Structure formats: C-alpha cells, structure tokens
Amino acid sequence: AIADHLAGWFAAREAPKPLASRHALVTSGPTYEPIDPVRYIANRSSGKQGHAVAASLAALGARVTLVSGPVRLPDPPGVDVVAVETAAEMLAACRAALPADIFVAAAAVADWRVEAAGQKLKKDGGGPPTLALSENPDILASLSAPSPDRPALVIGFAAETNDIVAYARAKRLRKGCDWIVANDVSPATGTFGGDRNSVYVIRADGTEEAWENLAKTEVARRLADAISNHFETGKK
Amino acid sequence: AIADHLAGWFAAREAPKPLASRHALVTSGPTYEPIDPVRYIANRSSGKQGHAVAASLAALGARVTLVSGPVRLPDPPGVDVVAVETAAEMLAACRAALPADIFVAAAAVADWRVEAAGQKLKKDGGGPPTLALSENPDILASLSAPSPDRPALVIGFAAETNDIVAYARAKRLRKGCDWIVANDVSPATGTFGGDRNSVYVIRADGTEEAWENLAKTEVARRLADAISNHFETGKK
C-alpha cells in the first residue's frame, strides 16, 4: 500500500501525458528534387517548425513519427525519425507510417519535380536548357482524402508570401484537411531558417486565431496543446 | 646574441612557409540560384575539397581568401572567408579579392541561373511551369583571361560523371586555366559530400598525374605542395 502510494505520488509529479495513446505523424523540412546526378531543386525550409511540433507532441505523450527532408537539426528526443529526400519518398514514408491519429504536414514539399532527371546537364553550346517540371504527389491532400486510414485530425501548413489568410482558407478547403497553420515566408520575415514565426490557425469549425511573433518552439507547444484539447473535447 | 640564436632555433622548428609572400584566392562549395523567394537550384558539393585546399595553402604560409557558397563546414583557421550564395555573387567577390598570385576554382558553380526569379511560383491549375535558364558568368574563364590582374597560376576543377579525362583536357583549353583537377562526381563514387577523392591533375605543360583514392585533405596537401613547387621552380 505504501509502495502504491509512492508510485502514485511520483506519477502525479510527472507532466501530464494527454496524448499517451495517440500516434502522431509529422513531416518537416524541405524536399530535394533531383535535376541530374549533381543538381537539385530545394527550398529554404529549415525544418525548425516541424521538428518543434514533433518534439511538443512527444512531450505530451504521443508516439511520434517524424518524416523529414534534409535538415541541419538534431533528431528530437523520443521521436522516430525517417529521413527522406524527395516528395515521392516523403509520401511513401508517410503511407508506411499509417495508421496515425494525428497528421501534421509541416514540411515544405516541392510542388514539382524535374522530368527526366537522369544524365548530367551539359553546356553543349546549344544555349541554356529549359527544365520541364511535372507535378509532385500532394501529400497533404492524399492523407486528407476520405479513407479508412485517414488520421482523425489532419493539419496542414500554408507557406505564403502574400494574402496569407485568403490563400490559406482556400488551401484548407482544396486539400481537405481539418486545420491549416498559415505563415508568411516572404524573405523579409526571416521565417524560413529563423527561430520565430507568426501564424494564423484556421479550423474547419470556422474558428481562426492569430499567434503572433512567437518562438517556433512556442508555436509548437500551442499547437500540441490545441491538438490535445481537440481530442479531450472529442471524448466528452 | 643568445636571444637571436633562440629565435632562429624556434623558427627552424616551425614548418616551412614557402608561400609566405603569396595571396591565394580559393572558391569552394555549391552556389544556390534562386527560382523564387523560397525555391532555389543547388548542387551536391559539400565544399570539403575547396576548404581543404584553402587550409593547406594557409599552412604553407599563403594569405588565403576563401570565397564559399553555402556549406556546413567550419571556416579553416587563418583563412579570410567570404560567404556568397549565387554565381554572380561569387564572381564579384573573387574580382574584389584580386590581385592574387594563385586562383583555385574548386567551387561547383551553377552553370545556369533561373530567369525572372521574382514572384513565388504558384500552382494555378494551368499545368506545371517550365524554368527558363540563362547562362551564369564563367568565373574560371573570367579569371583565366589575359589581363594585368590574371593570377600567375590559375587552377580549375572539373567535376564530371563520365569520360573524366577527355572532358577535363577540353575544359582546361576552353577555360584558359593553367592546371585542371578532374574528378568523378557520379553518385556511385560518393565524391560529392564524401571525405575521399580520386583526381587527375592536368597541366598546361602536358604533364598529367593520377592521385587515386585519397582523403580530400591529402589531395589538398599534394595540390598545395605542387603549387609551392611551381613557384619555387619558377624562381630558379
């Protein structure tokens, strides 16, 4: 009885783990799309926001799978990290990680890949080449689509450089996700690569919130809390 | 007299500094060419070989200016590092660093930049865009061209994926550089990003040498020694 009492006392001292029974799948970072054996198309995503979301969900007790493009960040503690390079690899890794209760698509996935990315481009005197692009698989839309494997809560990110909120509302409807976290990545904001973020959270129930000028880690904590509240409310 | 003697004794113990009166300009790493505010074209150069060459030239006493694209490497000790992103910025930084006695062009400079890299590319339902490329300035050819500012010894690198030596000989003639260091960067070799290299050194005097399967730091030491010998021989 004394042992039980002590065990209970120690458990109560630990942080609450409201997401303990949940599996969260998070994407982070850029994707690299090969042009040829040495060249590729990339983007300025650092992975800081996605990695912070993965860490915050793990801190609330979730089992977290983090599918990440190439980043210069350490793996968040207690998180299973799957390293990928292209959008096609990221989609395959996400599908392989299902089922999940929560999907947070924070990666900056390349919209296009380069067709015929085989032989090295050569300067042959015939003038510069043109790169023909083809559309990449849409990971957020794919995992948002109705299916027995659809995560209960799907959250997209919208990285925009202008008309942030309008584009983000339209993107949420087009992708079929439940929430969207919109941020301004125009170079003047320093969001890509920086440590701070201002986001606008848009939910399917019509509620919208601005979280302004926060550390990316704080944006992540608020998002993880909101996710946790969503599941708690759903239980009632 | 005793102080002089001791000073001479300590000086003799130090490594020889045969390049002490020389200024070496070295480029390293990839260049990033913007597609739009968030996307860019990059290549898999790690900068390891170029940074090692800069360090080896500094170790032989040269004053070294290292103009580097984005890399994940520490600045070599005793080297002035100028960080750039695009090929145009790299050329401007190289010109600003002249005069130099030695120019080693180890960077993997993008051959092309994207025209009209202004607004963010959008998926507008009109099908994937094509990227129109235009030719970048040729840094090696520019600094090899006869001019009062031409470094006395200009060394290019040739990163090829097939027919290494034939392409490299042709490249040396086309660029007008004195030596060229050819290496195989096809993905199977692991040269881009890896720690080892096999190179083929081609000189204007017709001498050619293969330096096979060496650490990039050892390739750098041999190249710095060869550069030092070139200037010593020139004095005689």
XYZ file of C-alpha atoms in Angstrom:
472
model
C 0.000 0.000 0.000
C 2.881 2.318 0.799
C 4.550 1.378 -2.499
C 1.306 2.111 -4.386
C 1.010 5.417 -2.637
C 4.584 6.411 -3.529
C 4.141 5.302 -7.136
C 1.001 7.416 -7.411
C 2.768 10.379 -5.852
C 5.660 10.162 -8.328
C 3.280 9.738 -11.279
C 1.373 12.844 -10.244
C 4.597 14.827 -10.224
C 5.295 13.966 -13.853
C 3.945 16.139 -16.646
C 0.516 15.062 -17.887
C 0.563 12.865 -20.998
C -2.825 13.578 -22.581
C -1.689 12.195 -25.968
C -0.264 8.978 -24.483
C -2.474 6.679 -26.557
C -2.033 8.585 -29.830
C 0.262 8.136 -32.836
C 1.269 11.423 -34.462
C 2.837 11.592 -37.911
C 4.710 14.836 -38.650
C 6.567 15.950 -41.777
C 9.322 18.548 -41.652
C 11.997 20.279 -43.698
C 12.334 20.787 -47.433
C 12.339 18.164 -50.145
C 15.125 17.954 -52.700
C 14.090 17.176 -56.282
C 16.970 15.967 -58.480
C 17.661 17.769 -61.753
C 20.513 15.443 -62.669
C 23.086 13.408 -60.707
C 24.596 16.530 -59.091
C 21.981 19.287 -59.257
C 18.666 19.561 -57.434
C 15.840 21.943 -56.615
C 15.459 22.772 -52.920
C 13.723 25.354 -50.764
C 14.660 27.419 -47.741
C 12.728 25.438 -45.126
C 14.964 24.722 -42.119
C 12.680 22.116 -40.509
C 12.721 24.061 -37.235
C 8.923 24.414 -37.001
C 8.158 20.804 -37.962
C 10.816 19.382 -35.652
C 9.497 21.553 -32.790
C 5.945 20.269 -33.393
C 7.219 16.674 -33.271
C 9.051 17.383 -30.004
C 5.985 19.069 -28.430
C 3.666 16.191 -29.375
C 6.168 13.705 -27.900
C 6.308 15.811 -24.720
C 2.530 15.337 -24.380
C 2.986 11.580 -24.576
C 2.234 10.887 -28.242
C 4.202 8.272 -30.153
C 5.669 10.446 -32.921
C 6.950 9.505 -36.377
C 8.804 12.412 -37.971
C 9.350 12.128 -41.736
C 11.951 14.743 -42.569
C 13.669 16.084 -45.659
C 17.346 17.136 -45.461
C 17.837 19.443 -42.455
C 20.697 20.528 -40.206
C 18.846 19.732 -36.968
C 19.306 17.034 -34.346
C 16.577 14.403 -34.082
C 14.066 15.471 -31.396
C 14.351 13.201 -28.352
C 11.876 10.326 -28.150
C 10.795 10.689 -31.785
C 11.176 8.112 -34.586
C 12.817 9.962 -37.475
C 12.567 8.771 -41.089
C 14.959 10.661 -43.380
C 13.807 11.224 -46.965
C 14.855 13.431 -49.832
C 12.137 13.756 -52.491
C 8.395 14.393 -52.237
C 7.725 10.909 -53.623
C 9.884 9.379 -50.871
C 8.124 11.524 -48.249
C 4.679 10.351 -49.381
C 5.794 6.713 -49.351
C 7.274 7.088 -45.839
C 4.067 8.751 -44.585
C 1.869 5.999 -46.022
C 4.142 3.375 -44.460
C 3.774 5.085 -41.055
C -0.065 4.901 -41.056
C -2.316 4.381 -39.169
C -1.944 7.599 -37.194
C -4.400 9.654 -35.143
C -2.753 12.955 -35.979
C -1.021 14.135 -39.151
C 0.834 17.435 -39.128
C 2.187 18.322 -42.583
C 4.818 20.934 -41.738
C 7.299 20.046 -44.494
C 7.804 22.442 -47.391
C 7.202 19.828 -50.064
C 8.293 20.693 -53.589
C 5.232 21.150 -55.791
C 7.152 19.957 -58.829
C 9.857 17.549 -59.769
C 12.084 17.666 -62.828
C 11.170 15.358 -65.667
C 13.936 13.114 -66.993
C 16.373 13.787 -64.128
C 18.896 11.312 -65.479
C 22.083 12.307 -67.255
C 24.104 15.303 -66.179
C 23.085 18.537 -67.896
C 25.841 19.683 -70.232
C 26.738 23.000 -71.690
C 26.871 21.919 -75.317
C 26.886 25.342 -76.930
C 23.258 24.956 -77.956
C 22.060 27.543 -75.444
C 20.713 27.025 -71.948
C 18.355 24.116 -71.359
C 14.833 24.510 -70.059
C 13.696 22.378 -67.155
C 10.375 20.677 -67.759
C 8.603 20.193 -64.440
C 5.861 17.772 -63.551
C 3.561 17.907 -60.571
C 4.578 16.062 -57.424
C 2.191 13.912 -55.420
C 0.206 16.054 -52.967
C 0.968 14.534 -49.572
C -1.450 16.677 -47.573
C -4.346 16.093 -49.979
C -3.547 12.377 -50.187
C -3.635 11.866 -46.436
C -6.671 14.156 -46.039
C -8.764 12.192 -48.521
C -11.561 10.078 -47.025
C -10.266 6.560 -46.365
C -10.223 4.058 -43.514
C -6.627 5.168 -42.880
C -7.346 8.919 -42.710
C -5.911 10.318 -39.471
C -8.657 11.724 -37.207
C -7.002 15.143 -37.229
C -5.104 16.392 -40.290
C -3.267 19.703 -40.032
C -1.615 21.399 -42.980
C 0.788 24.304 -43.156
C 0.480 27.061 -45.732
C 3.662 28.960 -46.531
C 2.671 32.063 -48.414
C 4.333 35.325 -49.350
C 1.192 37.464 -49.759
C -2.561 37.368 -48.995
C -1.696 34.776 -46.355
C -5.119 34.207 -44.818
C -7.109 34.171 -48.048
C -4.732 31.681 -49.664
C -4.700 29.544 -46.518
C -8.510 29.331 -46.231
C -8.684 28.291 -49.883
C -5.865 25.801 -49.375
C -7.611 24.153 -46.407
C -10.753 23.569 -48.471
C -8.806 22.372 -51.511
C -6.669 19.931 -49.527
C -9.475 18.616 -47.327
C -7.516 18.981 -44.088
C -9.107 19.898 -40.738
C -6.862 22.756 -39.673
C -4.327 24.832 -41.502
C -1.483 26.830 -39.993
C -0.658 29.738 -42.302
C 2.610 31.612 -42.145
C 4.331 34.338 -44.070
C 7.609 33.118 -45.560
C 8.463 36.183 -47.620
C 12.202 36.754 -47.186
C 11.739 39.961 -45.135
C 10.063 37.993 -42.322
C 13.038 35.684 -41.774
C 10.605 32.812 -41.088
C 12.413 30.305 -43.312
C 15.564 29.481 -41.398
C 14.740 31.759 -38.458
C 13.687 30.927 -34.917
C 10.446 32.924 -34.756
C 7.127 32.659 -36.517
C 3.777 34.420 -36.770
C 0.999 32.068 -37.711
C -2.719 32.133 -38.337
C -4.594 28.976 -37.374
C -7.720 28.229 -39.413
C -10.024 25.392 -38.359
C -12.826 23.582 -40.179
C -15.284 24.725 -37.461
C -14.706 28.322 -38.565
C -12.576 29.410 -35.614
C -9.464 31.342 -36.504
C -6.630 32.536 -34.269
C -3.537 34.665 -34.842
C -0.416 33.634 -32.896
C 1.956 36.479 -33.469
C 5.725 36.780 -33.186
C 6.425 33.682 -31.120
C 9.402 31.373 -30.912
C 8.817 28.390 -33.209
C 9.046 26.202 -30.109
C 6.168 28.196 -28.549
C 4.078 27.887 -31.736
C 4.738 24.138 -31.483
C 3.682 23.982 -27.800
C 0.450 25.885 -28.528
C -0.324 23.646 -31.480
C 0.322 20.482 -29.441
C -1.926 21.841 -26.651
C -4.664 22.652 -29.184
C -4.366 19.121 -30.609
C -4.572 17.658 -27.114
C -7.646 19.811 -26.292
C -9.265 18.689 -29.540
C -9.026 15.034 -28.524
C -10.079 15.762 -24.914
C -13.145 17.688 -26.120
C -13.998 14.933 -28.552
C -14.127 12.469 -25.644
C -16.706 14.476 -23.695
C 73.024 37.073 -29.361
C 71.525 34.326 -27.273
C 68.024 35.717 -27.989
C 68.796 35.720 -31.746
C 70.052 32.192 -31.536
C 66.935 31.014 -29.701
C 64.633 32.846 -32.126
C 66.400 31.191 -35.051
C 66.164 27.811 -33.380
C 62.417 28.177 -32.832
C 61.869 29.466 -36.369
C 63.714 26.472 -37.792
C 61.458 24.174 -35.826
C 58.362 25.669 -37.442
C 57.036 24.290 -40.690
C 58.493 25.957 -43.766
C 56.295 28.703 -45.254
C 57.251 28.616 -48.941
C 54.088 30.523 -49.946
C 54.569 33.242 -47.319
C 54.631 36.108 -49.828
C 51.690 34.839 -51.895
C 47.982 35.643 -51.949
C 45.799 32.643 -52.843
C 42.165 33.003 -53.832
C 40.105 29.800 -53.493
C 36.434 29.136 -54.246
C 34.529 26.328 -52.562
C 31.090 24.782 -52.148
C 27.989 24.973 -54.314
C 26.178 28.045 -55.481
C 22.456 28.486 -54.906
C 20.482 30.039 -57.749
C 17.062 31.381 -56.684
C 13.972 30.201 -58.532
C 11.639 32.395 -56.479
C 11.665 33.771 -52.919
C 11.646 30.276 -51.375
C 12.943 27.847 -54.006
C 16.436 27.519 -55.443
C 18.652 25.287 -57.549
C 21.634 23.806 -55.707
C 24.165 21.029 -56.181
C 25.673 18.338 -54.001
C 29.082 19.944 -53.466
C 29.975 19.861 -49.763
C 32.891 22.309 -50.007
C 35.185 19.773 -48.309
C 37.771 19.737 -51.127
C 37.857 23.514 -51.601
C 38.031 24.214 -47.873
C 40.858 21.669 -47.521
C 42.808 23.368 -50.338
C 42.401 26.742 -48.607
C 43.637 25.245 -45.317
C 46.651 23.584 -46.997
C 47.694 26.788 -48.781
C 47.415 28.699 -45.485
C 49.554 26.025 -43.807
C 52.297 26.767 -46.367
C 52.180 30.423 -45.414
C 49.946 31.882 -48.129
C 47.459 34.619 -47.310
C 44.226 32.905 -48.355
C 40.860 34.370 -49.351
C 38.193 31.662 -49.490
C 35.020 32.609 -51.367
C 32.483 29.979 -50.415
C 28.913 29.104 -51.286
C 26.597 27.712 -48.573
C 28.352 24.830 -46.782
C 28.094 23.090 -43.415
C 31.825 23.413 -42.653
C 33.763 25.493 -40.147
C 35.941 28.275 -41.557
C 39.509 26.933 -41.993
C 41.860 28.547 -39.437
C 43.857 31.523 -40.654
C 41.770 31.972 -43.802
C 39.627 35.003 -44.755
C 36.219 33.590 -45.674
C 33.745 35.484 -47.870
C 30.284 33.849 -47.844
C 28.264 34.090 -51.058
C 25.223 32.375 -52.461
C 24.918 32.838 -56.235
C 27.472 32.510 -59.044
C 27.154 36.234 -59.734
C 27.990 36.994 -56.102
C 30.922 34.576 -56.224
C 32.394 36.250 -59.310
C 32.015 39.696 -57.735
C 33.690 38.516 -54.516
C 36.569 36.945 -56.495
C 37.138 40.116 -58.507
C 37.084 42.158 -55.302
C 39.761 39.877 -53.805
C 42.240 40.405 -56.686
C 45.167 40.763 -57.115
C 46.129 37.196 -56.233
C 49.106 35.034 -57.213
C 47.110 31.812 -57.139
C 43.494 31.121 -58.019
C 41.997 27.700 -57.250
C 38.430 27.373 -58.524
C 37.148 24.417 -56.512
C 33.530 25.581 -56.166
C 30.800 23.753 -58.052
C 29.391 26.874 -59.657
C 25.937 26.597 -61.176
C 26.193 26.862 -64.972
C 22.753 28.443 -65.148
C 20.527 30.721 -63.190
C 16.766 30.989 -63.426
C 15.396 33.876 -65.441
C 12.830 36.089 -63.724
C 13.369 34.677 -60.223
C 10.932 37.131 -58.673
C 7.441 36.202 -57.519
C 6.700 32.873 -55.894
C 5.750 30.150 -58.347
C 2.097 29.220 -57.928
C 0.123 26.164 -58.795
C -2.624 27.931 -60.728
C -4.161 24.906 -62.388
C -2.560 25.825 -65.705
C -0.150 22.898 -65.577
C 3.437 22.842 -64.328
C 5.660 25.796 -65.201
C 8.884 25.476 -67.139
C 12.001 27.084 -65.801
C 13.841 29.151 -68.371
C 17.543 29.161 -67.569
C 20.194 31.599 -68.639
C 23.921 31.113 -68.560
C 25.822 32.227 -65.471
C 29.081 34.165 -65.632
C 32.030 31.774 -66.034
C 34.248 32.542 -63.051
C 37.133 30.277 -64.063
C 37.225 31.586 -67.643
C 36.890 35.180 -66.444
C 39.827 34.967 -64.085
C 41.890 32.928 -66.591
C 41.534 35.525 -69.329
C 44.664 37.557 -70.100
C 44.637 40.733 -68.024
C 47.001 42.638 -65.750
C 45.046 41.108 -62.841
C 45.320 37.486 -64.013
C 46.727 35.346 -61.176
C 50.079 33.793 -62.135
C 48.702 30.295 -61.558
C 45.047 29.501 -62.263
C 43.760 26.038 -61.351
C 40.301 24.805 -62.250
C 38.366 21.776 -61.109
C 36.358 19.589 -63.465
C 33.515 17.614 -61.913
C 32.441 15.023 -64.433
C 30.372 11.875 -64.384
C 31.878 10.157 -67.430
C 34.891 10.446 -69.785
C 36.571 12.380 -66.993
C 39.995 12.958 -68.527
C 38.819 13.809 -72.031
C 36.293 16.331 -70.758
C 38.848 17.805 -68.357
C 41.547 18.298 -71.044
C 38.992 20.056 -73.231
C 37.787 22.135 -70.293
C 41.310 23.334 -69.463
C 41.825 24.585 -73.010
C 38.378 26.173 -73.193
C 38.732 27.978 -69.873
C 42.320 29.082 -70.371
C 43.478 27.908 -66.944
C 46.956 26.519 -66.250
C 46.078 23.313 -64.451
C 42.867 21.404 -64.053
C 41.988 18.894 -61.351
C 39.453 16.428 -62.707
C 37.292 14.267 -60.508
C 34.454 11.830 -60.916
C 31.337 13.015 -59.132
C 28.947 10.340 -60.342
C 26.810 9.348 -57.337
C 28.383 5.867 -57.049
C 31.779 7.388 -56.186
C 30.490 9.286 -53.140
C 32.843 12.169 -54.010
C 30.207 14.887 -53.534
C 29.692 15.070 -49.793
C 32.235 12.345 -49.031
C 35.678 12.549 -47.455
C 37.712 10.875 -50.207
C 38.540 11.758 -53.774
C 40.355 10.387 -56.805
C 41.649 13.109 -59.053
C 43.562 13.519 -62.272
C 45.782 16.580 -62.497
C 46.321 18.013 -65.986
C 48.861 20.788 -66.534
C 49.438 23.163 -69.430
C 52.985 21.749 -69.832
C 51.459 18.397 -70.770
C 52.225 16.561 -67.540
C 49.356 14.564 -66.106
C 49.127 12.699 -62.789
C 46.515 10.447 -61.208
C 46.081 10.804 -57.443
C 43.862 7.907 -56.540
C 41.603 7.221 -53.571
C 42.995 9.781 -51.158
C 41.444 11.722 -48.314
C 40.350 15.123 -49.619
C 42.752 16.654 -47.085
C 45.622 14.659 -48.686
C 44.569 15.774 -52.204
C 44.667 19.322 -50.817
C 48.164 18.850 -49.307
C 49.528 17.441 -52.577
C 47.989 20.269 -54.563
C 49.405 22.897 -52.188
C 52.845 21.242 -52.422
C 52.613 21.197 -56.224
C 51.670 24.891 -56.209
C 54.583 25.666 -53.904
C 56.982 23.695 -56.136
C 55.678 25.552 -59.186
C 56.610 28.911 -57.658
C 59.964 27.591 -56.341
C 60.859 26.227 -59.784
C 59.802 29.481 -61.393
C 62.307 31.345 -59.203
C 65.263 29.268 -60.349
